[in-house]
Short mmCIF file of C-alpha atoms and ligand atoms in Angstrom, two decimals:
data_model
loop_
_atom_site.label_atom_id
_atom_site.label_comp_id
_atom_site.label_asym_id
_atom_site.label_seq_id
_atom_site.Cartn_x
_atom_site.Cartn_y
_atom_site.Cartn_z
CA MET K 65 27.82 5.15 -28.53
CA ALA K 66 24.07 5.10 -28.05
CA ARG K 67 23.31 2.80 -25.22
CA GLN K 68 20.53 0.27 -25.51
CA ARG K 69 17.20 1.49 -24.11
CA PHE K 70 15.93 -0.35 -21.00
CA THR K 71 12.70 -2.19 -21.80
CA GLY K 72 11.78 -3.75 -18.42
CA SER K 73 8.71 -2.60 -16.50
CA PHE K 74 9.17 -0.90 -13.12
CA THR K 75 5.67 -1.98 -12.14
CA GLN K 76 5.97 -5.66 -13.10
CA GLN K 77 6.15 -7.86 -10.01
CA LEU K 78 6.70 -11.62 -10.01
CA PRO K 79 3.68 -13.83 -10.62
CA ILE K 80 1.91 -15.45 -7.65
CA PRO K 81 3.58 -18.82 -6.96
CA ASP K 82 1.69 -21.82 -8.41
CA GLU K 83 1.05 -23.09 -4.91
CA GLY K 84 -0.76 -19.85 -4.09
CA ILE K 85 -2.83 -20.03 -7.27
CA THR K 86 -3.80 -23.63 -6.45
CA ALA K 87 -4.73 -22.70 -2.88
CA ALA K 88 -6.72 -19.68 -4.08
CA ALA K 89 -8.56 -21.86 -6.63
CA ALA K 90 -9.44 -24.29 -3.83
CA VAL K 91 -10.89 -21.42 -1.77
CA MET K 92 -12.97 -20.33 -4.76
CA ARG K 93 -14.19 -23.88 -5.38
CA SER K 94 -15.23 -24.14 -1.73
CA GLY K 95 -17.19 -20.89 -1.90
CA ARG K 96 -15.90 -20.10 1.60
CA LEU K 97 -14.16 -16.81 0.94
CA HIS K 98 -15.14 -14.96 4.10
CA ARG K 99 -12.54 -15.54 6.79
CA TYR K 100 -15.07 -16.76 9.38
CA ASN K 101 -16.90 -19.05 6.96
CA ILE K 102 -15.34 -22.35 7.98
CA ALA K 103 -16.64 -25.90 7.95
CA GLY K 104 -16.61 -27.63 11.33
CA GLY K 105 -13.38 -27.13 13.16
CA ASP K 106 -11.30 -26.28 10.06
CA GLU K 107 -8.60 -23.64 10.05
CA SER K 108 -9.32 -21.01 7.40
CA GLU K 109 -6.56 -19.63 5.14
CA ALA K 110 -6.76 -16.33 7.06
CA MET K 111 -6.29 -18.14 10.36
CA ALA K 112 -3.35 -20.13 8.98
CA LEU K 113 -1.73 -16.98 7.63
CA GLU K 114 -2.02 -15.27 11.04
CA ARG K 115 -0.49 -18.27 12.77
CA GLU K 116 2.39 -18.54 10.29
CA TYR K 117 3.05 -14.81 10.16
CA ALA K 118 3.14 -14.47 13.95
CA ALA K 119 5.62 -17.36 14.15
CA TRP K 120 7.83 -15.90 11.43
CA GLN K 121 7.72 -12.37 12.86
CA GLY K 122 8.29 -13.65 16.37
CA ALA K 123 5.18 -11.86 17.65
CA ARG K 124 2.70 -13.32 20.13
CA PHE K 125 -0.28 -12.09 18.09
CA CYS K 126 -1.12 -11.36 14.47
CA LEU K 127 -4.29 -9.98 12.90
CA ALA K 128 -4.88 -10.07 9.12
CA VAL K 129 -6.68 -6.98 7.78
CA ALA K 130 -7.73 -5.32 4.53
CA SER K 131 -4.71 -3.04 3.94
CA GLY K 132 -1.60 -1.56 5.48
CA GLY K 133 -3.50 1.68 5.96
CA GLN K 134 -6.21 -0.17 7.86
CA ALA K 135 -3.60 -1.90 10.02
CA MET K 136 -2.28 1.53 11.07
CA GLN K 137 -5.71 3.05 11.59
CA ILE K 138 -6.88 0.12 13.70
CA ALA K 139 -3.61 0.14 15.64
CA LEU K 140 -3.96 3.83 16.50
CA ARG K 141 -7.56 3.36 17.63
CA ALA K 142 -6.82 0.16 19.58
CA ALA K 143 -3.89 1.91 21.25
CA GLY K 144 -6.25 4.56 22.59
CA VAL K 145 -5.61 7.58 20.37
CA ARG K 146 -8.37 10.11 21.03
CA ALA K 147 -10.00 12.45 18.53
CA GLY K 148 -8.21 15.78 18.37
CA GLU K 149 -4.96 14.66 19.92
CA THR K 150 -1.56 14.90 18.29
CA VAL K 151 0.15 11.91 16.72
CA LEU K 152 3.77 12.41 15.73
CA THR K 153 5.03 10.84 12.51
CA ASN K 154 7.84 11.10 9.99
CA ALA K 155 7.65 14.05 7.58
CA PHE K 156 9.14 11.74 4.94
CA THR K 157 6.42 9.12 4.51
CA LEU K 158 3.60 8.06 2.21
CA ALA K 159 0.05 9.50 2.16
CA PRO K 160 -1.68 6.57 3.98
CA VAL K 161 0.36 7.33 7.11
CA PRO K 162 -1.00 10.84 7.82
CA GLY K 163 -4.24 9.44 6.36
CA ALA K 164 -4.47 6.82 9.11
CA ILE K 165 -3.91 9.53 11.73
CA ALA K 166 -6.61 11.71 10.17
CA ALA K 167 -8.97 8.70 10.01
CA VAL K 168 -9.01 8.44 13.79
CA GLY K 169 -9.67 12.17 14.07
CA ALA K 170 -6.17 12.93 15.34
CA LYS K 171 -3.73 15.58 14.13
CA PRO K 172 -0.51 14.53 12.41
CA VAL K 173 2.55 16.51 13.48
CA PHE K 174 5.51 15.81 11.23
CA VAL K 175 9.04 15.24 12.48
CA GLU K 176 12.10 16.26 10.44
CA THR K 177 14.15 13.85 8.35
CA THR K 178 17.89 13.23 8.46
CA GLU K 179 19.99 12.98 5.32
CA ASP K 180 19.90 9.21 5.76
CA LEU K 181 16.10 9.41 5.36
CA VAL K 182 15.17 8.50 8.93
CA ILE K 183 13.38 10.38 11.69
CA ASP K 184 15.40 13.11 13.43
CA LEU K 185 15.47 12.11 17.09
CA ASP K 186 16.24 15.62 18.37
CA ASP K 187 13.26 17.05 16.51
CA LEU K 188 11.15 14.13 17.74
CA SER K 189 12.07 14.87 21.30
CA SER K 190 11.43 18.60 21.04
CA LYS K 191 8.10 18.20 19.18
CA ALA K 192 6.93 15.57 21.68
CA LYS K 193 7.69 17.97 24.53
CA ARG K 194 6.13 20.95 22.77
CA THR K 195 2.90 19.17 21.78
CA GLY K 196 2.59 16.78 24.71
CA ALA K 197 2.01 13.97 22.18
CA ARG K 198 1.55 10.48 23.58
CA TYR K 199 1.95 8.57 20.29
CA LEU K 200 4.48 8.14 17.51
CA LEU K 201 3.51 6.41 14.26
CA LEU K 202 7.06 5.62 13.17
CA SER K 203 7.29 5.15 9.41
CA HIS K 204 10.28 3.19 8.13
CA MET K 205 9.74 4.96 4.82
CA ARG K 206 11.29 3.19 1.81
CA GLY K 207 12.79 0.66 4.21
CA HIS K 208 15.11 2.97 6.16
CA MET K 209 15.29 2.25 9.90
CA CYS K 210 16.56 4.79 12.39
CA ASP K 211 18.78 3.77 15.31
CA MET K 212 16.08 1.76 17.05
CA GLU K 213 17.79 1.59 20.44
CA ALA K 214 18.20 5.37 20.45
CA LEU K 215 14.57 5.78 19.35
CA LEU K 216 13.35 3.54 22.17
CA ALA K 217 15.44 5.50 24.66
CA VAL K 218 13.80 8.76 23.53
CA ALA K 219 10.33 7.16 23.52
CA THR K 220 10.80 5.81 27.03
CA GLU K 221 12.14 9.11 28.34
CA ILE K 222 9.17 11.11 27.03
CA ASP K 223 6.59 8.34 27.47
CA LEU K 224 5.66 7.90 23.80
CA THR K 225 3.77 4.83 22.61
CA VAL K 226 5.39 3.69 19.35
CA ILE K 227 3.51 2.03 16.48
CA GLU K 228 5.69 0.97 13.56
CA ASP K 229 4.73 1.37 9.91
CA CYS K 230 6.64 -1.55 8.36
CA ALA K 231 5.28 -1.35 4.81
CA HIS K 232 8.85 -1.53 3.49
CA THR K 233 10.56 -3.28 6.38
CA MET K 234 8.80 -6.64 6.38
CA GLY K 235 11.80 -8.94 6.90
CA ALA K 236 14.19 -6.15 7.95
CA THR K 237 16.00 -6.26 11.30
CA TRP K 238 17.92 -3.89 13.58
CA ASN K 239 20.66 -5.67 15.53
CA GLY K 240 18.94 -8.95 14.72
CA ARG K 241 15.52 -7.85 16.02
CA ARG K 242 12.67 -7.68 13.51
CA SER K 243 11.20 -4.40 12.43
CA GLY K 244 7.70 -4.23 13.90
CA SER K 245 8.77 -5.72 17.25
CA PHE K 246 10.11 -2.54 18.88
CA GLY K 247 6.90 -0.74 19.74
CA LEU K 248 3.39 -1.65 20.79
CA ALA K 249 2.56 -2.90 17.29
CA GLY K 250 3.92 -3.49 13.80
CA CYS K 251 1.81 -2.63 10.73
CA PHE K 252 2.56 -4.42 7.46
CA SER K 253 1.10 -4.13 3.98
CA THR K 254 0.60 -6.89 1.41
CA GLN K 255 -0.34 -4.47 -1.34
CA THR K 256 1.22 -5.30 -4.74
CA TYR K 257 4.31 -3.08 -4.35
CA LYS K 258 5.38 -4.37 -0.93
CA HIS K 259 7.20 -7.56 0.08
CA LEU K 260 4.24 -9.94 -0.19
CA ASN K 261 1.59 -9.41 -2.86
CA SER K 262 -2.13 -10.05 -2.45
CA GLY K 263 -3.24 -6.95 -4.35
CA GLU K 264 -4.49 -5.40 -1.11
CA GLY K 265 -3.98 -6.58 2.43
CA GLY K 266 -2.37 -5.87 5.77
CA LEU K 267 -1.01 -7.59 8.87
CA LEU K 268 -0.91 -6.19 12.40
CA THR K 269 1.37 -7.77 15.01
CA SER K 270 1.76 -7.17 18.74
CA ASP K 271 2.67 -8.89 21.99
CA ASP K 272 -0.08 -7.04 23.88
CA ALA K 273 -3.17 -9.23 24.39
CA GLU K 274 -5.70 -6.49 25.17
CA PHE K 275 -4.45 -4.31 22.32
CA ILE K 276 -4.83 -7.10 19.75
CA ALA K 277 -8.24 -8.05 21.18
CA ARG K 278 -9.45 -4.46 20.61
CA ALA K 279 -7.89 -4.48 17.15
CA THR K 280 -9.61 -7.76 16.30
CA ILE K 281 -13.04 -6.41 17.24
CA LEU K 282 -12.31 -3.16 15.38
CA SER K 283 -11.34 -5.16 12.28
CA GLY K 284 -14.85 -6.60 12.20
CA SER K 285 -14.85 -9.91 14.04
CA TYR K 286 -18.64 -10.19 14.52
CA MET K 287 -17.78 -11.70 17.90
CA LEU K 288 -16.16 -14.64 16.08
CA TYR K 289 -12.82 -13.72 17.59
CA GLU K 290 -12.11 -17.29 18.53
CA ARG K 291 -11.64 -18.02 14.80
CA HIS K 292 -8.23 -16.43 14.69
CA GLY K 293 -4.90 -18.05 14.03
CA ALA K 294 -2.78 -16.02 16.45
CA GLY K 295 -5.18 -14.26 18.80
CA PRO K 296 -5.29 -13.86 22.58
CA ASN K 297 -7.11 -16.05 25.07
CA PRO K 298 -10.92 -15.54 24.63
CA ASP K 299 -11.09 -14.22 28.23
CA THR K 300 -9.21 -11.15 27.04
CA TYR K 301 -12.37 -10.06 25.22
CA THR K 302 -14.69 -10.16 28.22
CA ASN K 303 -14.20 -6.56 29.30
CA ILE K 304 -13.87 -4.92 25.90
CA ARG K 305 -16.21 -6.77 23.56
CA LEU K 306 -19.19 -4.47 24.07
CA ASP K 307 -17.15 -1.27 24.18
CA THR K 308 -15.28 -1.66 20.90
CA PRO K 309 -16.94 -0.83 17.56
CA ASN K 310 -16.82 -3.04 14.47
CA MET K 311 -15.14 -1.18 11.60
CA SER K 312 -15.07 -4.00 9.05
CA ALA K 313 -11.57 -4.24 7.59
CA ARG K 314 -11.05 -7.98 7.41
CA MET K 315 -8.80 -9.96 5.13
CA ASP K 316 -10.53 -12.73 3.15
CA ASN K 317 -9.38 -16.31 2.60
CA LEU K 318 -8.54 -15.74 -1.06
CA ARG K 319 -5.87 -13.17 -0.25
CA ALA K 320 -4.54 -15.21 2.64
CA ALA K 321 -4.18 -18.21 0.28
CA LEU K 322 -2.09 -16.11 -2.11
CA LEU K 323 0.16 -14.90 0.71
CA ARG K 324 1.06 -18.11 2.56
CA PRO K 325 3.41 -19.58 -0.09
CA GLN K 326 4.99 -16.15 -0.60
CA LEU K 327 5.83 -15.98 3.10
CA GLN K 328 7.65 -19.31 2.74
CA GLY K 329 9.81 -17.72 0.02
CA ILE K 330 10.41 -14.31 1.61
CA GLU K 331 14.02 -14.87 2.73
CA GLN K 332 14.96 -15.79 -0.85
CA ALA K 333 13.14 -12.72 -2.14
CA ILE K 334 15.03 -10.51 0.31
CA CYS K 335 18.39 -11.86 -0.92
CA ALA K 336 17.33 -11.24 -4.51
CA TRP K 337 16.23 -7.66 -3.73
CA ASN K 338 19.42 -6.89 -1.88
CA ALA K 339 21.60 -8.23 -4.69
CA ARG K 340 19.87 -5.79 -7.07
CA HIS K 341 19.85 -2.91 -4.60
CA ASP K 342 23.51 -3.32 -3.61
CA LEU K 343 24.70 -3.57 -7.21
CA LEU K 344 22.96 -0.30 -8.07
CA ALA K 345 24.02 1.40 -4.83
CA ALA K 346 27.69 0.56 -5.48
CA ARG K 347 27.55 1.71 -9.10
CA LEU K 348 25.81 5.00 -8.23
CA ALA K 349 27.94 5.74 -5.17
CA ALA K 350 31.04 5.72 -7.39
CA ASN K 351 29.84 9.01 -8.92
CA PRO K 352 30.79 11.99 -6.70
CA GLU K 353 27.59 13.90 -7.66
CA ILE K 354 25.46 11.13 -6.15
CA ARG K 355 24.91 10.38 -2.48
CA ILE K 356 23.48 7.06 -1.31
CA PRO K 357 22.00 7.13 2.21
CA HIS K 358 24.29 5.51 4.76
CA ARG K 359 23.09 2.13 6.06
CA PRO K 360 24.43 1.30 9.53
CA ALA K 361 25.84 -2.20 10.16
CA ALA K 362 23.02 -2.84 12.66
CA GLU K 363 20.44 -2.52 9.90
CA ARG K 364 19.49 -5.48 7.74
CA TYR K 365 17.35 -3.78 5.14
CA VAL K 366 15.22 -5.09 2.29
CA GLY K 367 16.27 -3.37 -0.93
CA SER K 368 12.93 -3.50 -2.72
CA SER K 369 13.58 0.08 -3.86
CA ILE K 370 16.60 2.37 -3.98
CA GLN K 371 16.98 6.03 -3.02
CA PHE K 372 19.74 8.37 -4.12
CA MET K 373 20.40 12.06 -3.69
CA ILE K 374 22.01 14.62 -5.94
CA PRO K 375 22.58 17.20 -3.21
CA VAL K 376 23.15 20.28 -5.38
CA ILE K 377 20.64 19.64 -8.16
CA SER K 378 18.24 22.43 -9.18
CA ALA K 379 14.55 21.73 -9.84
CA LYS K 380 15.14 22.43 -13.52
CA SER K 381 18.00 19.94 -13.74
CA ALA K 382 16.02 17.35 -11.81
CA ARG K 383 13.24 17.60 -14.38
CA VAL K 384 15.76 17.25 -17.25
CA LEU K 385 17.28 14.21 -15.53
CA LEU K 386 13.87 12.55 -15.23
CA ARG K 387 13.14 13.23 -18.89
CA LEU K 388 16.48 11.83 -20.07
CA LEU K 389 15.94 8.70 -17.99
CA ALA K 390 12.33 8.27 -19.13
CA ASP K 391 13.55 8.43 -22.74
CA MET K 392 15.86 5.52 -21.90
CA GLY K 393 13.04 3.53 -20.28
CA VAL K 394 14.21 4.20 -16.71
CA GLU K 395 11.37 5.22 -14.39
CA VAL K 396 12.86 7.28 -11.59
CA LYS K 397 10.73 9.29 -9.17
CA TRP K 398 11.73 12.63 -7.75
CA PHE K 399 10.41 13.71 -4.36
CA GLY K 400 11.01 17.37 -5.09
CA ALA K 401 8.17 17.84 -7.59
CA LYS K 402 5.72 20.57 -6.60
CA ALA K 403 2.59 18.69 -7.73
CA PRO K 404 1.97 15.11 -6.63
CA ALA K 405 2.09 12.65 -9.56
CA GLY K 406 1.22 9.00 -8.97
CA PHE K 407 2.21 9.12 -5.28
CA THR K 408 2.28 11.71 -2.51
CA SER K 409 5.18 11.90 -0.13
CA ASP K 410 5.31 15.65 0.34
CA HIS K 411 3.71 17.13 3.44
CA HIS K 412 2.65 20.18 1.38
CA SER K 413 0.13 17.97 -0.39
CA TRP K 414 -1.47 16.94 2.94
CA ARG K 415 -3.24 20.25 3.53
CA TYR K 416 -5.71 18.69 5.98
CA ALA K 417 -2.79 18.31 8.40
CA GLY K 418 -2.26 22.07 8.43
CA ALA K 419 0.84 23.87 7.14
CA GLN K 420 3.97 22.76 8.98
CA ASP K 421 7.46 24.15 8.78
CA LEU K 422 9.95 21.42 7.84
CA PRO K 423 12.88 23.10 6.09
CA ARG K 424 15.31 20.20 6.48
CA THR K 425 12.90 17.65 5.09
CA ASP K 426 12.04 20.00 2.20
CA ALA K 427 15.73 20.35 1.32
CA ILE K 428 16.23 16.58 1.38
CA LEU K 429 13.13 15.87 -0.72
CA ALA K 430 14.31 18.41 -3.32
CA SER K 431 17.44 16.34 -3.93
CA LEU K 432 15.92 12.87 -3.54
CA PHE K 433 15.28 10.29 -6.26
CA ASP K 434 13.71 6.88 -5.92
CA MET K 435 13.34 3.77 -8.01
CA ARG K 436 11.44 0.53 -7.54
CA LEU K 437 13.39 -2.68 -8.01
CA PRO K 438 10.92 -5.41 -8.93
CA LEU K 439 12.30 -8.94 -8.85
CA THR K 440 11.49 -9.31 -12.54
CA PHE K 441 14.70 -7.26 -13.13
CA SER K 442 17.90 -9.27 -13.61
CA LEU K 443 21.29 -8.16 -12.33
CA ASP K 444 22.17 -7.30 -15.95
CA ASP K 445 19.08 -5.09 -16.07
CA CYS K 446 20.38 -3.31 -12.96
CA GLU K 447 23.77 -2.77 -14.63
CA LEU K 448 22.03 -1.20 -17.64
CA ILE K 449 19.85 0.98 -15.39
CA ALA K 450 22.98 2.14 -13.52
CA ASP K 451 24.65 3.00 -16.87
CA HIS K 452 21.66 5.12 -17.84
CA ILE K 453 21.50 6.95 -14.52
CA LEU K 454 25.23 7.71 -14.61
CA ASP K 455 24.93 8.93 -18.23
CA ALA K 456 22.01 11.18 -17.31
CA VAL K 457 23.74 12.61 -14.24
CA THR K 458 26.80 13.42 -16.39
CA ALA K 459 24.55 15.04 -18.99
CA VAL K 460 22.91 17.37 -16.44
CA ALA K 461 26.10 17.98 -14.44
CA PRO K 462 26.97 21.26 -16.20
CA LYS K 463 23.57 22.60 -15.05
CA VAL K 464 24.15 21.57 -11.44
CA GLU K 465 24.43 24.70 -9.33
CA ALA K 466 27.06 24.53 -6.64
C1 LIG Y 665 2.30 1.31 1.04
C2 LIG Y 665 2.58 2.00 2.28
C3 LIG Y 665 1.66 2.01 3.33
C4 LIG Y 665 0.24 1.52 3.29
O1 LIG Y 665 -0.05 0.39 2.62
P1 LIG Y 665 -1.48 0.13 1.92
O2 LIG Y 665 -1.59 -1.34 2.05
O3 LIG Y 665 -1.37 0.62 0.52
O4 LIG Y 665 -2.52 0.84 2.71
C5 LIG Y 665 2.03 2.61 4.50
N1 LIG Y 665 3.23 3.18 4.65
C6 LIG Y 665 4.14 3.22 3.67
C7 LIG Y 665 5.44 3.88 3.91
C8 LIG Y 665 3.85 2.63 2.45
O5 LIG Y 665 4.75 2.69 1.48
#
């Protein structure tokens, strides 16, 4: 009864829409790739992207930058994080998040993770009180949003400034409100594996005029801050322009040209991702060995990847499971591996942050598996992938230690 091997590629995203290719070719023909290199009173592609993204996100301001990591780093600096101070963040996150904190000379302190893969609000509260932290870089890792009203209540009570890492929540909402609009700023990535693809790129949104003015100068505006598509009134710069360093992390017109048509199609892409995610989640949840994180009704997520847990699996069985799946062409990642391979989402591999004791997060990571769901996969592909995962879980089940 050998099942057919899966032959799709977990790293194959959709091509750039023709409109984006045409617009990018026009930028190249013009030679005006730098975002501030505009003829007369034209609007550059970067300016247009900022204007369109701000409107879509419902933010007053948007700044296009070089990467999601740069969006976070600039946001922390523009928000006033000082060298040496503590910045709280999720223990379950990706390397560029503690990296952004380290880049501003601050110290990441990790907050525990719940079994639904979101920040533990009790631990947040106690660590904020213990460390006196003024900032939280909240990472909606793999697209999971915590109870945002409860988070805001905690943040208000202990006077924490919140910056959201929305690398996997572009387009997600909590009770109808967009991810990235809850704190001082939202940081988005347009790197190839996120929800818009320009190879590299980032977007920073905020409703705070002085914050975004600082961020714009930090991003490397060469005092050309009036050439922005969704920036504050030029007067906002008067008091800060000579006190804010230029750290050169701009987005160029070529990338912006690739992104604009993708933004027009994002709602369709979200529906397509969720159809794939929900099919797999339903198939996997039917197996009692597998636990799918609970998604509250308030959360409208974007299922560009799926996470599942096998709560009692041993490290040995997890490795066997990965091997069986790889043999069948199914690329699943396991967060419990001791050595980072291809990605790092384990606080033990961020030694610069200092050793931190996170037993609950460690236990969750040891049981946690993850898979990308590129839109090049059909629903039939997802059925076949589910078959293979269920087969593999059954095959390792006898080795599962209760
Ligand atoms: C990808 C990612 C980022 C950073 O994006 P880059 O554009 O690669 O710098 C930040 N946070 C999370 C959770 C991510 O997955």
